[in-house]
Amino acid sequence: RAIRQTGASTNKASYNGAQMYLKRSALLGGDSNLDAELRPEEWALLRAEAEQWDGLKAERQLQAKQAAIRAREARARAEAATSKAAVLAVAHAEAEAAVAQAE
C-alpha cells in the first residue's frame, strides 16, 4: 500500500509537471521557444548552420544571375557577329555580281 501511495503522488507530480510545461510553453510562444531555452547550445548550432546555408544560397543565386547576364551578352555578341557576317556576305556577293556584269 505504501508503494501505491508513492506511485499516486508521482503520477500527480508528473501531471503537475506536464501542466507547468504546457503553461510555460504557451507563455514562451510554443515548444520551439521552450526548447531553445532548455537547450541553447544546440539551438545556437542550428541557427549558425541555417545562417551558413542562407549565405551559400545567396551566393549561388548571385552566381546564377551573373551566369544569366553572361549568357545574354554572349547571345548578343553572337547575333551581332552573325549580322556582320551576313552584311559582309551580301557585300561580297554584290561585288562578285558587279565583276561578272563588267565582264
JSON list of C-alpha atoms in Angstrom, two decimals:
[
{"chain": "A", "resi": 1, "resn": "ARG", "atom": "CA", "xyz": [0.00, 0.00, 0.00]},
{"chain": "A", "resi": 2, "resn": "ALA", "atom": "CA", "xyz": [2.90, 2.35, 0.66]},
{"chain": "A", "resi": 3, "resn": "ILE", "atom": "CA", "xyz": [4.12, 1.73, -2.89]},
{"chain": "A", "resi": 4, "resn": "ARG", "atom": "CA", "xyz": [0.72, 2.58, -4.23]},
{"chain": "A", "resi": 5, "resn": "GLN", "atom": "CA", "xyz": [0.65, 5.91, -2.44]},
{"chain": "A", "resi": 6, "resn": "THR", "atom": "CA", "xyz": [4.11, 6.77, -3.70]},
{"chain": "A", "resi": 7, "resn": "GLY", "atom": "CA", "xyz": [3.04, 5.90, -7.24]},
{"chain": "A", "resi": 8, "resn": "ALA", "atom": "CA", "xyz": [-0.04, 8.06, -6.91]},
{"chain": "A", "resi": 9, "resn": "SER", "atom": "CA", "xyz": [1.97, 11.04, -5.72]},
{"chain": "A", "resi": 10, "resn": "THR", "atom": "CA", "xyz": [4.46, 10.51, -8.55]},
{"chain": "A", "resi": 11, "resn": "ASN", "atom": "CA", "xyz": [1.64, 10.49, -11.09]},
{"chain": "A", "resi": 12, "resn": "LYS", "atom": "CA", "xyz": [0.21, 13.68, -9.58]},
{"chain": "A", "resi": 13, "resn": "ALA", "atom": "CA", "xyz": [3.62, 15.35, -9.66]},
{"chain": "A", "resi": 14, "resn": "SER", "atom": "CA", "xyz": [4.09, 14.21, -13.25]},
{"chain": "A", "resi": 15, "resn": "TYR", "atom": "CA", "xyz": [0.69, 15.63, -14.18]},
{"chain": "A", "resi": 16, "resn": "ASN", "atom": "CA", "xyz": [1.53, 18.95, -12.49]},
{"chain": "A", "resi": 17, "resn": "GLY", "atom": "CA", "xyz": [4.88, 18.99, -14.28]},
{"chain": "A", "resi": 18, "resn": "ALA", "atom": "CA", "xyz": [3.15, 18.49, -17.62]},
{"chain": "A", "resi": 19, "resn": "GLN", "atom": "CA", "xyz": [0.74, 21.32, -16.84]},
{"chain": "A", "resi": 20, "resn": "MET", "atom": "CA", "xyz": [3.61, 23.60, -15.93]},
{"chain": "A", "resi": 21, "resn": "TYR", "atom": "CA", "xyz": [5.42, 22.63, -19.14]},
{"chain": "A", "resi": 22, "resn": "LEU", "atom": "CA", "xyz": [2.36, 23.48, -21.24]},
{"chain": "A", "resi": 23, "resn": "LYS", "atom": "CA", "xyz": [1.79, 26.78, -19.42]},
{"chain": "A", "resi": 24, "resn": "ARG", "atom": "CA", "xyz": [5.43, 27.77, -19.81]},
{"chain": "A", "resi": 25, "resn": "SER", "atom": "CA", "xyz": [5.38, 26.68, -23.44]},
{"chain": "A", "resi": 26, "resn": "ALA", "atom": "CA", "xyz": [2.30, 28.83, -24.12]},
{"chain": "A", "resi": 27, "resn": "LEU", "atom": "CA", "xyz": [3.89, 31.82, -22.39]},
{"chain": "A", "resi": 28, "resn": "LEU", "atom": "CA", "xyz": [7.04, 31.47, -24.47]},
{"chain": "A", "resi": 29, "resn": "GLY", "atom": "CA", "xyz": [5.13, 31.17, -27.74]},
{"chain": "A", "resi": 30, "resn": "GLY", "atom": "CA", "xyz": [5.38, 27.45, -28.42]},
{"chain": "A", "resi": 31, "resn": "ASP", "atom": "CA", "xyz": [7.50, 24.39, -27.88]},
{"chain": "A", "resi": 32, "resn": "SER", "atom": "CA", "xyz": [10.36, 25.57, -30.09]},
{"chain": "A", "resi": 33, "resn": "ASN", "atom": "CA", "xyz": [10.94, 28.60, -27.88]},
{"chain": "A", "resi": 34, "resn": "LEU", "atom": "CA", "xyz": [10.90, 26.39, -24.81]},
{"chain": "A", "resi": 35, "resn": "ASP", "atom": "CA", "xyz": [13.35, 24.00, -26.46]},
{"chain": "A", "resi": 36, "resn": "ALA", "atom": "CA", "xyz": [15.59, 26.94, -27.33]},
{"chain": "A", "resi": 37, "resn": "GLU", "atom": "CA", "xyz": [15.56, 28.00, -23.70]},
{"chain": "A", "resi": 38, "resn": "LEU", "atom": "CA", "xyz": [16.24, 24.50, -22.42]},
{"chain": "A", "resi": 39, "resn": "ARG", "atom": "CA", "xyz": [18.97, 23.67, -24.98]},
{"chain": "A", "resi": 40, "resn": "PRO", "atom": "CA", "xyz": [20.60, 26.98, -26.02]},
{"chain": "A", "resi": 41, "resn": "GLU", "atom": "CA", "xyz": [23.87, 25.43, -27.29]},
{"chain": "A", "resi": 42, "resn": "GLU", "atom": "CA", "xyz": [22.07, 23.10, -29.67]},
{"chain": "A", "resi": 43, "resn": "TRP", "atom": "CA", "xyz": [19.85, 25.89, -30.96]},
{"chain": "A", "resi": 44, "resn": "ALA", "atom": "CA", "xyz": [22.85, 28.17, -31.43]},
{"chain": "A", "resi": 45, "resn": "LEU", "atom": "CA", "xyz": [24.48, 25.49, -33.58]},
{"chain": "A", "resi": 46, "resn": "LEU", "atom": "CA", "xyz": [21.30, 25.01, -35.59]},
{"chain": "A", "resi": 47, "resn": "ARG", "atom": "CA", "xyz": [20.96, 28.77, -36.08]},
{"chain": "A", "resi": 48, "resn": "ALA", "atom": "CA", "xyz": [24.59, 29.06, -37.21]},
{"chain": "A", "resi": 49, "resn": "GLU", "atom": "CA", "xyz": [24.10, 26.20, -39.66]},
{"chain": "A", "resi": 50, "resn": "ALA", "atom": "CA", "xyz": [20.93, 27.82, -41.04]},
{"chain": "A", "resi": 51, "resn": "GLU", "atom": "CA", "xyz": [22.76, 31.12, -41.49]},
{"chain": "A", "resi": 52, "resn": "GLN", "atom": "CA", "xyz": [25.58, 29.32, -43.30]},
{"chain": "A", "resi": 53, "resn": "TRP", "atom": "CA", "xyz": [23.10, 27.65, -45.67]},
{"chain": "A", "resi": 54, "resn": "ASP", "atom": "CA", "xyz": [21.38, 31.02, -46.26]},
{"chain": "A", "resi": 55, "resn": "GLY", "atom": "CA", "xyz": [24.77, 32.52, -47.16]},
{"chain": "A", "resi": 56, "resn": "LEU", "atom": "CA", "xyz": [25.51, 29.69, -49.58]},
{"chain": "A", "resi": 57, "resn": "LYS", "atom": "CA", "xyz": [22.06, 30.03, -51.12]},
{"chain": "A", "resi": 58, "resn": "ALA", "atom": "CA", "xyz": [22.55, 33.77, -51.64]},
{"chain": "A", "resi": 59, "resn": "GLU", "atom": "CA", "xyz": [25.97, 33.12, -53.19]},
{"chain": "A", "resi": 60, "resn": "ARG", "atom": "CA", "xyz": [24.51, 30.53, -55.59]},
{"chain": "A", "resi": 61, "resn": "GLN", "atom": "CA", "xyz": [21.70, 32.90, -56.56]},
{"chain": "A", "resi": 62, "resn": "LEU", "atom": "CA", "xyz": [24.24, 35.63, -57.32]},
{"chain": "A", "resi": 63, "resn": "GLN", "atom": "CA", "xyz": [26.29, 33.20, -59.41]},
{"chain": "A", "resi": 64, "resn": "ALA", "atom": "CA", "xyz": [23.16, 32.17, -61.33]},
{"chain": "A", "resi": 65, "resn": "LYS", "atom": "CA", "xyz": [22.28, 35.81, -62.04]},
{"chain": "A", "resi": 66, "resn": "GLN", "atom": "CA", "xyz": [25.82, 36.52, -63.24]},
{"chain": "A", "resi": 67, "resn": "ALA", "atom": "CA", "xyz": [25.74, 33.41, -65.46]},
{"chain": "A", "resi": 68, "resn": "ALA", "atom": "CA", "xyz": [22.43, 34.56, -66.97]},
{"chain": "A", "resi": 69, "resn": "ILE", "atom": "CA", "xyz": [23.91, 38.01, -67.69]},
{"chain": "A", "resi": 70, "resn": "ARG", "atom": "CA", "xyz": [26.99, 36.45, -69.32]},
{"chain": "A", "resi": 71, "resn": "ALA", "atom": "CA", "xyz": [24.78, 34.16, -71.44]},
{"chain": "A", "resi": 72, "resn": "ARG", "atom": "CA", "xyz": [22.65, 37.11, -72.55]},
{"chain": "A", "resi": 73, "resn": "GLU", "atom": "CA", "xyz": [25.78, 39.08, -73.51]},
{"chain": "A", "resi": 74, "resn": "ALA", "atom": "CA", "xyz": [27.19, 36.08, -75.41]},
{"chain": "A", "resi": 75, "resn": "ARG", "atom": "CA", "xyz": [23.93, 35.72, -77.37]},
{"chain": "A", "resi": 76, "resn": "ALA", "atom": "CA", "xyz": [24.02, 39.42, -78.23]},
{"chain": "A", "resi": 77, "resn": "ARG", "atom": "CA", "xyz": [27.64, 39.11, -79.43]},
{"chain": "A", "resi": 78, "resn": "ALA", "atom": "CA", "xyz": [26.78, 36.03, -81.49]},
{"chain": "A", "resi": 79, "resn": "GLU", "atom": "CA", "xyz": [23.82, 37.82, -83.05]},
{"chain": "A", "resi": 80, "resn": "ALA", "atom": "CA", "xyz": [25.98, 40.84, -83.87]},
{"chain": "A", "resi": 81, "resn": "ALA", "atom": "CA", "xyz": [28.67, 38.62, -85.40]},
{"chain": "A", "resi": 82, "resn": "THR", "atom": "CA", "xyz": [26.04, 36.78, -87.45]},
{"chain": "A", "resi": 83, "resn": "SER", "atom": "CA", "xyz": [24.59, 40.08, -88.66]},
{"chain": "A", "resi": 84, "resn": "LYS", "atom": "CA", "xyz": [28.05, 41.38, -89.55]},
{"chain": "A", "resi": 85, "resn": "ALA", "atom": "CA", "xyz": [28.85, 38.15, -91.41]},
{"chain": "A", "resi": 86, "resn": "ALA", "atom": "CA", "xyz": [25.56, 38.41, -93.29]},
{"chain": "A", "resi": 87, "resn": "VAL", "atom": "CA", "xyz": [26.31, 42.00, -94.30]},
{"chain": "A", "resi": 88, "resn": "LEU", "atom": "CA", "xyz": [29.79, 41.00, -95.46]},
{"chain": "A", "resi": 89, "resn": "ALA", "atom": "CA", "xyz": [28.38, 38.04, -97.42]},
{"chain": "A", "resi": 90, "resn": "VAL", "atom": "CA", "xyz": [25.85, 40.29, -99.16]},
{"chain": "A", "resi": 91, "resn": "ALA", "atom": "CA", "xyz": [28.56, 42.85, -99.97]},
{"chain": "A", "resi": 92, "resn": "HIS", "atom": "CA", "xyz": [30.83, 40.09, -101.32]},
{"chain": "A", "resi": 93, "resn": "ALA", "atom": "CA", "xyz": [28.01, 38.67, -103.46]},
{"chain": "A", "resi": 94, "resn": "GLU", "atom": "CA", "xyz": [27.21, 42.13, -104.83]},
{"chain": "A", "resi": 95, "resn": "ALA", "atom": "CA", "xyz": [30.89, 42.68, -105.65]},
{"chain": "A", "resi": 96, "resn": "GLU", "atom": "CA", "xyz": [31.06, 39.34, -107.47]},
{"chain": "A", "resi": 97, "resn": "ALA", "atom": "CA", "xyz": [27.87, 40.19, -109.36]},
{"chain": "A", "resi": 98, "resn": "ALA", "atom": "CA", "xyz": [29.32, 43.57, -110.36]},
{"chain": "A", "resi": 99, "resn": "VAL", "atom": "CA", "xyz": [32.52, 41.89, -111.58]},
{"chain": "A", "resi": 100, "resn": "ALA", "atom": "CA", "xyz": [30.50, 39.32, -113.51]},
{"chain": "A", "resi": 101, "resn": "GLN", "atom": "CA", "xyz": [28.42, 42.07, -115.15]},
{"chain": "A", "resi": 102, "resn": "ALA", "atom": "CA", "xyz": [31.52, 44.04, -116.03]},
{"chain": "A", "resi": 103, "resn": "GLU", "atom": "CA", "xyz": [32.98, 41.08, -117.90]}
]
